Amino acid sequence: MSQLEKISEHACFGGIQGYYRHASIECASAMRIAVYRPPQAARGPVPVLYYLAGLTCSEETFAIKAGAQRVAAELGLMLVAPDTSPREPRFAGDDVSWDFGQGAGFYVDATEQPWSAHYRMYSYVSAELPALVQAYFPARADAQGVFGHSMGGHGALVCGLRNPDRFRSVSAFAPIAAPSQCAWGHKAFAGYLGENRDAWADYDASVLVARRPHPSPILIDQGEADRFFVEQQLLPEQFTAAAKSSGQQLTLRMQPGYDHGYFFIQSFMADHLQHHARLLCG
């Protein structure tokens, strides 16, 4: 277990919003995380909710933009947000594209060189990060959930569906719901996983939910004015059809007038936190 280094901590709605750094074993590099401890955490362990951010974001994005701390303080939820990719060491061309490389780890364990040495975001999020949080913060091991936005919504669905015993609750904002069938997914999966599409299936939420539903209901919000939805990058209809085929409990809410950004996320954040609280707090 690596040591956790405090970068900064700030009082927030009676709790503490902190930023930290540690040496990741999975990513073989330094990784940064943001953790919000609600006021209830001062008295004992609380449920913990992992948020996975989207393309170009960092561990700071959610804490600054989502407006989640006030409701999390009311509900007694700890919020953990990791960075979206390793930031060191650097690779040639890793910042050429906004949708591949730096800030775009896609929550997969890369198998292609040079990415395979460090871009192991799936194992980092689903195993190493929860163990780190359990070791350093008053988080309940029996009450963990995962949610995210866009690329992070994809990651949340995948991590939740593949690890239902660890992540008891799942939700997403505008997720890349069928990455094997969209341009973003083709680029990322080919670059990180190679051209063998059988390997892609393990990171495609629509494939996974058709194989085995999550035991808890899943909540997804999608803005109808989201240009990436219009451009067929997100494909929530594919996930809906797959969920129906396996009997997955799913609430997909199409939100008129909302786009892909954090004003959309802020608008429905309370609903998502309450969704998780119902499942994690009992």
GROMACS .gro file of C-alpha atoms in nm, residues 48 70 82 89 101 105 108 118 123 129 146 205 209 219 254:
model
   15
   48VAL     CA    1  -1.832   0.609  -0.033
   70ARG     CA    2  -2.377   2.020  -0.012
   82PRO     CA    3  -0.948   1.014  -0.933
   89PRO     CA    4   0.593   0.942  -1.743
  101GLY     CA    5  -0.373   0.984  -2.410
  105GLY     CA    6  -0.747   0.691  -2.007
  108VAL     CA    7  -0.933   0.033  -1.945
  118HIS     CA    8   0.100   0.282  -1.709
  123SER     CA    9  -0.767  -0.198  -1.227
  129LEU     CA   10  -0.822   0.301  -0.536
  146VAL     CA   11  -1.973   0.440  -0.867
  205ALA     CA   12  -2.122  -0.153  -2.104
  209VAL     CA   13  -2.523  -0.559  -1.930
  219LEU     CA   14  -2.992   0.552  -1.331
  254MET     CA   15  -3.396   1.208  -2.151
   0.00000   0.00000   0.00000
